[in-house]
């Protein structure tokens, strides 16, 4: 039983695509559980990352970047981000400190928030001269009564611990929602699929990453302790299949090697990873498939 000063709460991380929300979640947890890439719209679903200690539990929710969605899958992504704004204890709105200030967006999000809002100015490692930060802070402070404005670098980790301390201070008294030894409420299969999909996002270009989904179909521990994972990479067209497989299978091999390293680190055990590619035309527009994949 936890003592009655235990604090807990749900904290959503929202913002435009590519501002570093997922990088921030991974940094806070000290483990990679969500996909990060230099391409926008990497994150497709809301994924919870849980930070526990003796006196608190913070349930962070990473969300897809909010953008003008054209396709059905993108609409589902943006819906997932907006859904994560309600029913929470604290909202962390992340902006890219190097980007042109988007006041309309900040106003739009803050009007939807029914809880305290922290503004995180990310990527401060890229801001020069440093005095520029004070100007940015002053400009945003005039837009909304943010509970805190925190400049940080999710990539280097600079000031991230300070953010976590401030979040912890704001949490209401509450129960422990999840066991203290889990990093996420997602099944291992889902996180493995996410890490494989990240490699596709990093290693392929143009429309290919956006036409790709990954499903882990088998996850079995063998007698020797090795976990055998079999995953399907879904694409929309034969041409995309060719790119994912690559010359003599070179691309698929690279995706597999890089994903295996991440998954082994996360699971703390050796894995055997088998990947195959399947074409499913226009899956990004088909509700039934999107639902099956957990995107709707
Ligand atoms: N220089 C620098 N780059 C960063 C920082 N944080 C994130 N990035 C980079 O920004 C890019 C986008 O990072 P993500 O974490 O995938 O961004 P996101 O907001 O989750 O993006 P979506 O999921 O597409 O909405 C990646 O190339 C990161 O390496 C930072 O503090 N400094
Ligand atoms: Mg993301």
Short mmCIF file of C-alpha atoms in Angstrom, two decimals, residues 2-271:
data_model
loop_
_atom_site.label_atom_id
_atom_site.label_comp_id
_atom_site.label_asym_id
_atom_site.label_seq_id
_atom_site.Cartn_x
_atom_site.Cartn_y
_atom_site.Cartn_z
CA UNK A 2 1.30 3.44 -0.91
CA UNK A 3 1.10 6.17 1.70
CA UNK A 4 -1.62 8.77 1.41
CA UNK A 5 0.68 11.50 0.11
CA UNK A 6 1.19 9.53 -3.13
CA UNK A 7 0.76 11.67 -6.25
CA UNK A 8 -0.24 10.55 -9.72
CA UNK A 9 -1.72 11.85 -12.93
CA UNK A 10 -2.05 11.81 -16.68
CA UNK A 11 0.06 14.25 -18.65
CA UNK A 12 -0.40 14.57 -22.42
CA UNK A 13 2.40 15.77 -24.68
CA UNK A 14 0.99 17.58 -27.71
CA UNK A 15 2.21 19.84 -30.49
CA UNK A 16 2.87 20.20 -34.18
CA UNK A 17 4.58 17.32 -36.03
CA UNK A 18 8.36 17.02 -35.70
CA UNK A 19 8.78 19.29 -32.67
CA UNK A 20 10.30 16.48 -30.60
CA UNK A 21 7.42 15.09 -28.52
CA UNK A 22 8.47 11.46 -28.88
CA UNK A 23 12.13 12.29 -28.31
CA UNK A 24 11.03 13.97 -25.09
CA UNK A 25 9.04 10.95 -23.89
CA UNK A 26 11.93 8.58 -24.58
CA UNK A 27 14.30 10.94 -22.79
CA UNK A 28 12.03 11.19 -19.75
CA UNK A 29 11.74 7.40 -19.52
CA UNK A 30 15.40 6.80 -20.29
CA UNK A 31 14.38 4.10 -22.80
CA UNK A 32 13.22 4.17 -26.39
CA UNK A 33 9.61 3.02 -26.55
CA UNK A 34 8.25 5.39 -29.22
CA UNK A 35 9.42 6.02 -32.77
CA UNK A 36 11.45 9.12 -33.55
CA UNK A 37 12.50 10.33 -36.99
CA UNK A 38 13.37 13.52 -38.82
CA UNK A 39 10.16 13.17 -40.87
CA UNK A 40 6.89 14.73 -39.71
CA UNK A 41 3.94 12.51 -38.72
CA UNK A 42 6.11 9.73 -37.34
CA UNK A 43 3.81 9.07 -34.37
CA UNK A 44 0.43 7.59 -35.34
CA UNK A 45 -1.26 6.71 -32.06
CA UNK A 46 -1.32 7.97 -28.49
CA UNK A 47 1.17 5.89 -26.50
CA UNK A 48 1.54 6.02 -22.73
CA UNK A 49 4.92 6.11 -21.04
CA UNK A 50 4.93 5.59 -17.28
CA UNK A 51 7.42 7.10 -14.85
CA UNK A 52 7.16 5.71 -11.34
CA UNK A 53 8.98 6.26 -8.07
CA UNK A 54 8.21 5.71 -4.39
CA UNK A 55 6.01 8.75 -4.03
CA UNK A 56 4.55 9.35 -7.50
CA UNK A 57 3.51 7.95 -10.85
CA UNK A 58 3.34 10.12 -13.94
CA UNK A 59 1.53 8.68 -16.95
CA UNK A 60 2.80 10.61 -19.97
CA UNK A 61 0.88 10.33 -23.23
CA UNK A 62 2.81 10.88 -26.46
CA UNK A 63 0.52 11.93 -29.30
CA UNK A 64 0.64 12.36 -33.09
CA UNK A 65 1.55 15.84 -34.31
CA UNK A 66 -1.47 18.04 -34.99
CA UNK A 67 -1.67 18.99 -38.67
CA UNK A 68 -4.19 19.53 -41.46
CA UNK A 69 -5.16 15.97 -42.26
CA UNK A 70 -6.14 14.94 -45.76
CA UNK A 71 -6.20 11.14 -45.68
CA UNK A 72 -8.21 8.95 -43.39
CA UNK A 73 -5.24 7.70 -41.42
CA UNK A 74 -4.07 11.27 -40.85
CA UNK A 75 -7.54 12.23 -39.66
CA UNK A 76 -7.41 9.36 -37.17
CA UNK A 77 -3.99 10.56 -36.00
CA UNK A 78 -5.16 14.13 -35.40
CA UNK A 79 -8.29 12.84 -33.63
CA UNK A 80 -6.07 10.78 -31.33
CA UNK A 81 -4.06 13.88 -30.46
CA UNK A 82 -7.16 15.98 -29.70
CA UNK A 83 -8.70 13.17 -27.65
CA UNK A 84 -5.60 13.15 -25.47
CA UNK A 85 -6.23 16.78 -24.47
CA UNK A 86 -9.33 16.06 -22.42
CA UNK A 87 -9.64 14.22 -19.12
CA UNK A 88 -6.03 14.76 -18.09
CA UNK A 89 -4.27 16.46 -15.17
CA UNK A 90 -1.69 18.46 -17.09
CA UNK A 91 -0.99 19.37 -20.70
CA UNK A 92 2.55 19.73 -22.00
CA UNK A 93 2.47 21.75 -25.19
CA UNK A 94 5.74 21.36 -27.07
CA UNK A 95 6.96 23.84 -29.62
CA UNK A 96 10.13 23.95 -31.66
CA UNK A 97 12.08 26.98 -30.40
CA UNK A 98 13.79 27.30 -33.78
CA UNK A 99 10.53 27.48 -35.75
CA UNK A 100 8.49 30.57 -36.57
CA UNK A 101 6.14 31.18 -33.60
CA UNK A 102 2.69 29.83 -34.41
CA UNK A 103 0.46 31.91 -32.15
CA UNK A 104 -2.79 30.70 -33.69
CA UNK A 105 -1.89 27.10 -32.97
CA UNK A 106 -0.95 27.85 -29.37
CA UNK A 107 -4.22 29.73 -28.87
CA UNK A 108 -6.22 26.92 -30.42
CA UNK A 109 -4.72 24.26 -28.18
CA UNK A 110 -4.84 26.28 -24.98
CA UNK A 111 -8.54 27.09 -25.43
CA UNK A 112 -9.22 23.35 -25.53
CA UNK A 113 -7.33 22.67 -22.31
CA UNK A 114 -9.31 22.29 -19.10
CA UNK A 115 -6.19 21.74 -16.98
CA UNK A 116 -2.90 23.58 -16.31
CA UNK A 117 -0.67 23.92 -19.38
CA UNK A 118 3.14 23.81 -19.46
CA UNK A 119 4.79 25.26 -22.53
CA UNK A 120 7.97 23.44 -23.51
CA UNK A 121 10.36 25.20 -25.87
CA UNK A 122 12.31 22.32 -27.35
CA UNK A 123 15.53 22.16 -29.36
CA UNK A 124 17.24 24.95 -27.42
CA UNK A 125 20.57 23.39 -28.40
CA UNK A 126 19.92 24.92 -31.82
CA UNK A 127 18.92 28.40 -30.64
CA UNK A 128 21.56 31.08 -31.20
CA UNK A 129 22.17 33.56 -29.68
CA UNK A 130 20.82 32.34 -26.33
CA UNK A 131 19.22 35.75 -25.63
CA UNK A 132 16.78 34.84 -28.38
CA UNK A 133 15.18 32.41 -25.89
CA UNK A 134 14.17 35.24 -23.60
CA UNK A 135 12.39 36.94 -26.49
CA UNK A 136 10.54 33.74 -27.37
CA UNK A 137 9.53 33.19 -23.74
CA UNK A 138 8.28 36.76 -23.45
CA UNK A 139 6.25 36.47 -26.65
CA UNK A 140 4.52 33.25 -25.56
CA UNK A 141 3.97 34.42 -22.00
CA UNK A 142 1.71 37.11 -23.44
CA UNK A 143 -0.48 34.57 -25.22
CA UNK A 144 -1.71 32.48 -22.33
CA UNK A 145 -1.34 31.97 -18.57
CA UNK A 146 1.02 29.04 -18.86
CA UNK A 147 1.71 27.42 -15.49
CA UNK A 148 5.33 27.04 -16.57
CA UNK A 149 7.41 27.85 -19.62
CA UNK A 150 10.35 25.48 -19.83
CA UNK A 151 13.14 25.70 -22.39
CA UNK A 152 14.91 22.37 -22.87
CA UNK A 153 16.58 20.01 -25.27
CA UNK A 154 14.90 16.62 -25.51
CA UNK A 155 17.81 15.43 -27.59
CA UNK A 156 20.65 16.36 -25.22
CA UNK A 157 18.51 15.99 -22.10
CA UNK A 158 19.30 19.50 -20.96
CA UNK A 159 16.65 20.74 -18.46
CA UNK A 160 14.43 17.64 -18.95
CA UNK A 161 14.82 16.63 -15.31
CA UNK A 162 13.61 20.10 -14.32
CA UNK A 163 10.47 19.59 -16.42
CA UNK A 164 9.81 16.26 -14.71
CA UNK A 165 10.25 17.88 -11.27
CA UNK A 166 7.77 20.62 -12.15
CA UNK A 167 5.28 18.06 -13.49
CA UNK A 168 5.61 16.01 -10.31
CA UNK A 169 4.93 19.07 -8.16
CA UNK A 170 1.69 19.73 -10.06
CA UNK A 171 0.27 16.23 -9.75
CA UNK A 172 -2.79 15.73 -7.60
CA UNK A 173 -2.85 13.18 -4.79
CA UNK A 174 -3.86 9.92 -6.34
CA UNK A 175 -3.55 6.20 -6.72
CA UNK A 176 -0.91 4.17 -8.48
CA UNK A 177 -2.59 3.39 -11.81
CA UNK A 178 -0.06 0.89 -13.16
CA UNK A 179 2.48 -1.52 -11.67
CA UNK A 180 5.63 0.44 -10.79
CA UNK A 181 7.92 -1.71 -12.95
CA UNK A 182 6.29 -1.11 -16.33
CA UNK A 183 7.34 1.59 -18.81
CA UNK A 184 4.18 1.53 -20.89
CA UNK A 185 0.73 -0.02 -20.88
CA UNK A 186 1.25 -1.20 -24.46
CA UNK A 187 1.98 -4.89 -25.05
CA UNK A 188 5.58 -5.69 -26.00
CA UNK A 189 4.34 -6.67 -29.46
CA UNK A 190 3.06 -3.16 -30.10
CA UNK A 191 6.29 -1.49 -28.98
CA UNK A 192 8.34 -3.89 -31.12
CA UNK A 193 6.19 -3.02 -34.15
CA UNK A 194 6.71 0.66 -33.36
CA UNK A 195 10.48 0.25 -33.26
CA UNK A 196 10.49 -1.62 -36.58
CA UNK A 197 8.29 1.05 -38.15
CA UNK A 198 10.74 3.68 -36.91
CA UNK A 199 13.47 2.07 -39.00
CA UNK A 200 11.27 2.26 -42.10
CA UNK A 201 10.72 5.97 -41.35
CA UNK A 202 14.43 6.53 -40.97
CA UNK A 203 15.66 4.47 -43.89
CA UNK A 204 13.10 5.16 -46.63
CA UNK A 205 11.85 8.36 -48.21
CA UNK A 206 8.99 10.20 -49.90
CA UNK A 207 5.70 8.31 -49.71
CA UNK A 208 7.15 4.96 -48.59
CA UNK A 209 7.19 5.53 -44.81
CA UNK A 210 3.67 6.95 -44.97
CA UNK A 211 2.38 3.86 -46.79
CA UNK A 212 3.90 1.49 -44.25
CA UNK A 213 2.50 -0.18 -41.16
CA UNK A 214 4.04 -2.94 -39.06
CA UNK A 215 2.28 -5.76 -37.25
CA UNK A 216 4.07 -8.19 -34.96
CA UNK A 217 2.35 -11.50 -35.62
CA UNK A 218 4.33 -13.84 -33.41
CA UNK A 219 6.29 -13.26 -30.21
CA UNK A 220 7.55 -16.45 -28.60
CA UNK A 221 10.18 -17.17 -26.01
CA UNK A 222 12.25 -20.23 -26.91
CA UNK A 223 13.81 -22.66 -24.44
CA UNK A 224 17.21 -20.98 -24.79
CA UNK A 225 15.73 -17.63 -23.70
CA UNK A 226 15.84 -16.10 -27.17
CA UNK A 227 12.60 -14.39 -28.20
CA UNK A 228 11.49 -15.17 -31.73
CA UNK A 229 9.58 -12.31 -33.31
CA UNK A 230 7.86 -12.41 -36.67
CA UNK A 231 6.59 -9.14 -38.11
CA UNK A 232 4.67 -8.17 -41.21
CA UNK A 233 5.49 -4.90 -42.94
CA UNK A 234 2.40 -3.71 -44.74
CA UNK A 235 2.71 -1.43 -47.79
CA UNK A 236 0.23 0.01 -50.27
CA UNK A 237 1.90 -0.87 -53.57
CA UNK A 238 4.22 -3.37 -55.25
CA UNK A 239 6.70 -0.55 -55.87
CA UNK A 240 6.87 0.19 -52.15
CA UNK A 241 7.39 -3.50 -51.45
CA UNK A 242 10.37 -3.46 -53.80
CA UNK A 243 11.87 -0.47 -51.98
CA UNK A 244 11.38 -2.00 -48.53
CA UNK A 245 12.99 -5.25 -49.63
CA UNK A 246 15.77 -3.48 -51.54
CA UNK A 247 18.43 -4.89 -53.83
CA UNK A 248 18.90 -8.56 -52.96
CA UNK A 249 17.04 -7.91 -49.72
CA UNK A 250 19.55 -5.32 -48.53
CA UNK A 251 17.01 -2.81 -47.21
CA UNK A 252 14.95 -5.38 -45.33
CA UNK A 253 18.16 -6.70 -43.79
CA UNK A 254 19.15 -3.21 -42.64
CA UNK A 255 15.70 -2.54 -41.16
CA UNK A 256 15.91 -5.87 -39.34
CA UNK A 257 19.41 -5.32 -37.99
CA UNK A 258 18.67 -1.85 -36.65
CA UNK A 259 15.31 -2.87 -35.17
CA UNK A 260 16.84 -5.95 -33.55
CA UNK A 261 19.36 -3.80 -31.67
CA UNK A 262 16.65 -1.51 -30.26
CA UNK A 263 14.36 -4.40 -29.33
CA UNK A 264 17.16 -6.34 -27.65
CA UNK A 265 18.10 -3.30 -25.59
CA UNK A 266 14.49 -2.76 -24.54
CA UNK A 267 13.72 -6.39 -23.70
CA UNK A 268 17.16 -7.07 -22.25
CA UNK A 269 17.41 -10.37 -24.07
CA UNK A 270 18.52 -11.75 -27.42
CA UNK A 271 15.91 -11.84 -30.14
#
